[in-house]
Amino acid sequence: MRAGPDRRESLADVVADIRDGTRLALCGFAITRNAVAFAHELVRARRHRLSLTQVIGGMETDLLVAAGAVDDLSYGGGSLDRFGPLHAVNRAAMAGTLRLVEYSALALTLRLHAGALGLPFIATRSLLGSDLAQALIAGGHARLAEDPFDGTPCLVLPPLRTDVAVVHVDVADTAGNAVIAGPTWSIPETVRAADTVIVLAEEVVDVGAIDPSHVHIPAALVHAVVAAPRGAYPTAVFGRYDYDGAHLRRYAQAAADAAGTAAYLDEWVFGTGTFDAFLSKAAA
Amino acid sequence: MRAGPDRRESLADVVADIRDGTRLALCGFAITRNAVAFAHELVRARRHRLSLTQVIGGMETDLLVAAGAVDDLSYGGGSLDRFGPLHAVNRAAMAGTLRLVEYSALALTLRLHAGALGLPFIATRSLLGSDLAQALIAGGHARLAEDPFDGTPCLVLPPLRTDVAVVHVDVADTAGNAVIAGPTWSIPETVRAADTVIVLAEEVVDVGAIDPSHVHIPAALVHAVVAAPRGAYPTAVFGRYDYDGAHLRRYAQAAADAAGTAAYLDEWVFGTGTFDAFLSKAAA
Amino acid sequence: MTARPAWTRGEMLAVAGSLQVRDGDVAIVGLGLPQVAALLARYTHAPSTRLLLEIGVFEPDPTEPAMGIADPRMWQGGSSFGSMLEILGVMLHGRRVTLGMLGALQVDQWGSINTTEVVAEDGSRRRFNGSGGGNDIASHAARTVVIMSHQPRKFARVLPFVTSPGRMVRGRPRDQFGLTGGGTCAIVTDRAVIAIGPQGAVLDSVHPGEDPDAVVADTPIPLLRGAPAETPAPTAEQLDLIRSRLDPHGWYTR
Amino acid sequence: MTARPAWTRGEMLAVAGSLQVRDGDVAIVGLGLPQVAALLARYTHAPSTRLLLEIGVFEPDPTEPAMGIADPRMWQGGSSFGSMLEILGVMLHGRRVTLGMLGALQVDQWGSINTTEVVAEDGSRRRFNGSGGGNDIASHAARTVVIMSHQPRKFARVLPFVTSPGRMVRGRPRDQFGLTGGGTCAIVTDRAVIAIGPQGAVLDSVHPGEDPDAVVADTPIPLLRGAPAETPAPTAEQLDLIRSRLDPHGWYTR
């Protein structure tokens, strides 16, 4: 095995490369494996007009929307599980400052899958008859069609690609081969549908240290590897650390109104300055 | 973790359940990971009129066709790599005793993927302009279509499902969770597109012995687990045993004409009676 | 006078929900009470039920209560881990799922589900969590069971938003839309079990101590009262499982 | 009189093929000489080439010669292992592959490839291995290079079977069919390099010691002779790599 290119970068460097208006995809799911370190850095860099795609929204999603970084969000729903809804997302959508494009979880995953595979489009029997389908068709994001072989009705969706996908993994080698423990929800499709993939890893190891049969994200797709130990805190990483229920509850309570949200961002994101400082403050 | 159902069966039992006319999918690729033990048993059981699907044909394919077990074969091509072509397949196709439906490797994989996912159909830009497409369209296996979003031409394929898929894996637990080392080509799509999955395994282990993050075929899809150590011989199993070049060459030479093929089957399949006896004879 | 029951409304709901599970079901369950009900079924009358979680877990066997689908506690003991495309795609869209169990913000008389937004009496809208895998499950599972608390505002003749289709949508049978699953077959609440059949909603059973007429009065959708049975009361075994193992903190059932 | 060259025709073919690889290419290679040529490029002028094998291997780094794509020797040192859908789907159909290198039974003047069946002079047909990933590679790679021995019967104005499309098919430019890749840009043989451009086949270079007119005479397709260059002769380094590492038994190059 060859050493492969060294794709390690700092969090600051990868965030510096993300411009206003970027089509960004995130890979967290509710209260698990959120790229919180990345979201904090992006909020501090005051990026705007992001077009966000995420199959199931979570804390990272809500933080970016809370900070006013996001113009539109394509998602399949989201929450903080029992800790609460995505208050910032819901409030911005109601206020009209966030354009929501809503799918079922599978339908959005299929759009990303089609984007990943370069399929011209993809057909499904999800969403049929629902108001989700009505809204997607009205927005040009889906069409009713007939199965060309048996004439039955179905829904066709265009492929979806994004500029950058950010994913928090367990282990990555310096070339970008990445491993995820536990379930992977729509991470495979989300990263494969992006032009640029940024991997945040609990552990960064040498090339050769990962069994090539266990790789979830091949290095050929990865553009940057960022060491981010505990970078998903306060969300959980399976087998490594639990979510911090007290902090999630604190966030969910703060995010219930605009003033509380601003105060949370001031105290915990802007006020900490770095993710390490955030971790220290949260542990205090 | 619960013990899970015990799905272990003997090779004779699983073959007894396969009837004439079964839509069978195989998972070998040229000279690697062929279910040779299964193919031998099926030949000895004198099954007929099988409808075979295999993304890349190999020795198992040629053996079944050589024995007259197969009426039609949907494949994306195949060979014994440098040891030779699939003589029996080519000869039967030329003689008209085997109906061939030919795809590219990706196009057939996509049909199986659509079958696995229950998609109404799947669209691709492979095959366009080729005589493969012409033949598939004429046979009702594909249609030209327009991308409903941008009007560009593409090919649409119906989903493909089979009755039974047989796959040779490295390790399976008694419930059917199975692991494959090395590349997996179209095995994931082939097994997921089958109503019944039969796993032949080099090693059968207790439930709990396999890391659930490393499972390639979940037990929920599997109907039978058969212990088949060296069951892919004379083809290779990555990390376990090499192909036997001398035996593959012997087969390829014998299969070059009908008489040699019959003699090979008599000596090595019918004459051995069991796969263990075949292995002993081959090792002698 | 009725004696104070020996169980909570939430416990009754979990038990009534669990009775909808048939042994051998391949079941996808949503966040919350559906998780408790499905696990309860597996530990009692339906031991060969295979549970799936949309996040990518096959056959979890959790030993601790979880805060939702994304809580790794819920994945413990999983037979294998995979992707959402594996669960919602191969298993569900591929028609291998016999039962979906979902929560709901609101339902209509055909079992269509709203989890997207509600409209208050003053016309203001309030957004909720959206579909997740809910629409997919209701679209493709052979049977879908809705599990929710029994509040009049949770029933609506016309939903403000149809997130997930029931047996009829916009006055048309679901199969006319191309949907593959059977649709909602039951709405299980903490007061009753409402069956959804070809003729619409039927009061199938009321829970011990409930008056059918009172239930109908608090269910503002077309609902055939008929002669409902009494839902079997929770057994000591069921209550013990809920209290000692499935929901010891009472997050869902108290 | 020409001095006997210090290399075989197969070695010359491998070297000429390798020169088609540009540093940074993401390349899918077929069985046989394409494997040797691509690895040779990576070990010489194109070290950052990323190789992919349709069977599901990323960036193999084999230390032994292999009998084909399905020979596990060819997968050794792979950076990661995945599926065919990952290689031919995500990487290739998803337009991330810049170069495909394929063998051919026959080609036409637009670089279309036949690997399915040939028709003998007596009209009898003979079947070969079919497409495998060949059609997919020729359909979607930004550039496709054909590598084959130079025999007149391997060139045909009208192929008996178009397995994989070239720059034009049935008289129409490939993009009219919806194909995404650029199509065949070169046919590299053991005598010459034939470029396929908008005007068709052009004799781009002849290998050392070859007479352009003789090459044209043995290439029965429309072929613009022009003033071909001489293909660079194999270097000592290239020959040493082929003989000591890539093809020590001479399976492909002797």
XYZ file of C-alpha atoms in Angstrom, chain B residues 29-32 55-56 75-87 89-91 93-94 100 102-107 109-110 113 123-132 134-135 152-154 181-186 188-189 236-239 241-243 249, chain D residues 31-32 54-57 65-73 75-76 81-86 88-89 92-93 95 116-117 124-137 139-140 159-165 169-170 174-180 250-252:
130
model
C -17.061 -13.256 -10.509
C -14.925 -15.073 -13.120
C -12.359 -17.011 -11.076
C -13.197 -15.702 -7.628
C -23.609 -9.840 -13.195
C -20.296 -11.399 -14.257
C -25.503 -11.517 -17.498
C -23.064 -8.720 -18.081
C -20.492 -10.944 -19.723
C -18.058 -13.310 -18.107
C -14.897 -15.354 -18.437
C -12.378 -17.390 -16.524
C -10.014 -14.423 -16.800
C -6.895 -15.481 -18.664
C -7.705 -19.159 -18.186
C -10.299 -18.945 -20.903
C -13.784 -17.880 -21.936
C -17.020 -19.409 -20.688
C -16.935 -22.105 -23.349
C -22.068 -20.575 -22.192
C -20.768 -19.419 -25.556
C -21.371 -22.765 -27.203
C -25.731 -19.561 -26.895
C -24.456 -20.172 -30.419
C -28.699 -15.005 -23.457
C -26.762 -9.406 -22.230
C -26.145 -6.208 -20.273
C -23.221 -4.148 -19.214
C -22.088 -5.018 -15.702
C -23.473 -1.750 -14.307
C -26.794 -1.947 -16.127
C -26.407 -4.317 -11.303
C -28.806 -1.378 -11.534
C -30.564 -2.637 -7.284
C -32.740 5.152 -15.318
C -29.174 5.073 -16.616
C -26.960 6.562 -19.291
C -25.046 3.319 -19.784
C -25.690 1.202 -22.899
C -26.924 4.171 -24.960
C -25.973 3.837 -28.611
C -24.783 0.243 -28.218
C -26.095 -2.933 -29.811
C -26.578 -4.231 -26.278
C -30.872 -2.449 -29.159
C -31.190 -6.085 -28.173
C -32.069 14.394 -22.427
C -32.191 10.806 -23.696
C -31.611 7.965 -21.264
C -13.485 -9.786 2.913
C -12.193 -7.728 0.018
C -14.210 -6.252 -2.836
C -17.883 -7.198 -3.065
C -18.680 -6.387 -6.737
C -22.454 -6.867 -7.220
C -24.926 -6.641 -2.219
C -27.449 -5.922 -4.974
C -10.212 -17.995 -5.143
C -11.415 -16.587 -1.833
C -9.534 -13.415 -0.934
C -7.233 -13.883 2.033
C -7.092 -19.547 -0.659
C -5.901 -18.944 -4.160
C -7.570 -20.194 -7.323
C -6.836 -24.629 -17.058
C -8.196 -7.040 -17.745
C -4.681 -7.654 -19.134
C -14.718 -2.506 -11.439
C -14.812 -5.497 -9.087
C -14.685 -2.994 -6.199
C -11.094 -1.993 -5.507
C 1.233 -10.006 -11.715
C -2.401 -11.055 -11.886
C -4.403 -13.287 -14.194
C -7.161 -10.711 -14.475
C -9.440 -8.380 -12.570
C -10.831 -11.265 -10.527
C -7.384 -12.431 -9.416
C -6.970 -11.308 -5.791
C -3.298 -10.559 -6.536
C -6.356 -6.185 -5.349
C -3.353 -6.262 -3.054
C -12.630 -2.300 -0.955
C -16.194 -1.652 -1.987
C -18.764 -2.758 -4.503
C -19.169 -2.535 -8.248
C -21.936 0.016 -7.667
C -19.310 2.109 -5.918
C -19.001 1.727 -11.902
C -21.844 3.658 -10.270
C -17.857 6.179 -13.183
C -21.547 6.838 -13.887
C -18.561 11.221 -13.747
C -19.179 -9.629 -27.889
C -18.914 -11.641 -31.091
C -19.965 -18.266 -38.746
C -20.173 -16.339 -35.505
C -17.988 -16.748 -32.483
C -18.910 -15.385 -29.073
C -16.535 -13.686 -26.684
C -16.689 -12.346 -23.161
C -19.263 -9.585 -23.618
C -19.220 -6.202 -21.952
C -18.391 -6.619 -18.291
C -17.813 -3.008 -17.276
C -16.467 -2.177 -20.751
C -19.636 -0.577 -22.080
C -20.010 1.454 -18.900
C -16.409 2.651 -19.032
C -19.911 5.353 -22.030
C -18.857 7.516 -19.091
C -18.510 -3.714 -36.409
C -20.640 -6.863 -36.285
C -21.622 -5.790 -32.769
C -21.137 -2.480 -30.986
C -20.539 -3.478 -27.376
C -19.206 -0.058 -26.349
C -19.745 3.235 -28.131
C -22.180 5.519 -33.396
C -24.375 4.747 -36.390
C -22.178 10.083 -29.161
C -23.672 12.908 -27.132
C -26.852 12.702 -29.191
C -27.489 9.368 -27.510
C -27.183 10.928 -24.070
C -23.737 9.510 -23.339
C -21.769 11.528 -20.822
C 5.729 -12.255 -19.670
C 2.035 -13.181 -19.653
C 1.047 -9.927 -21.287
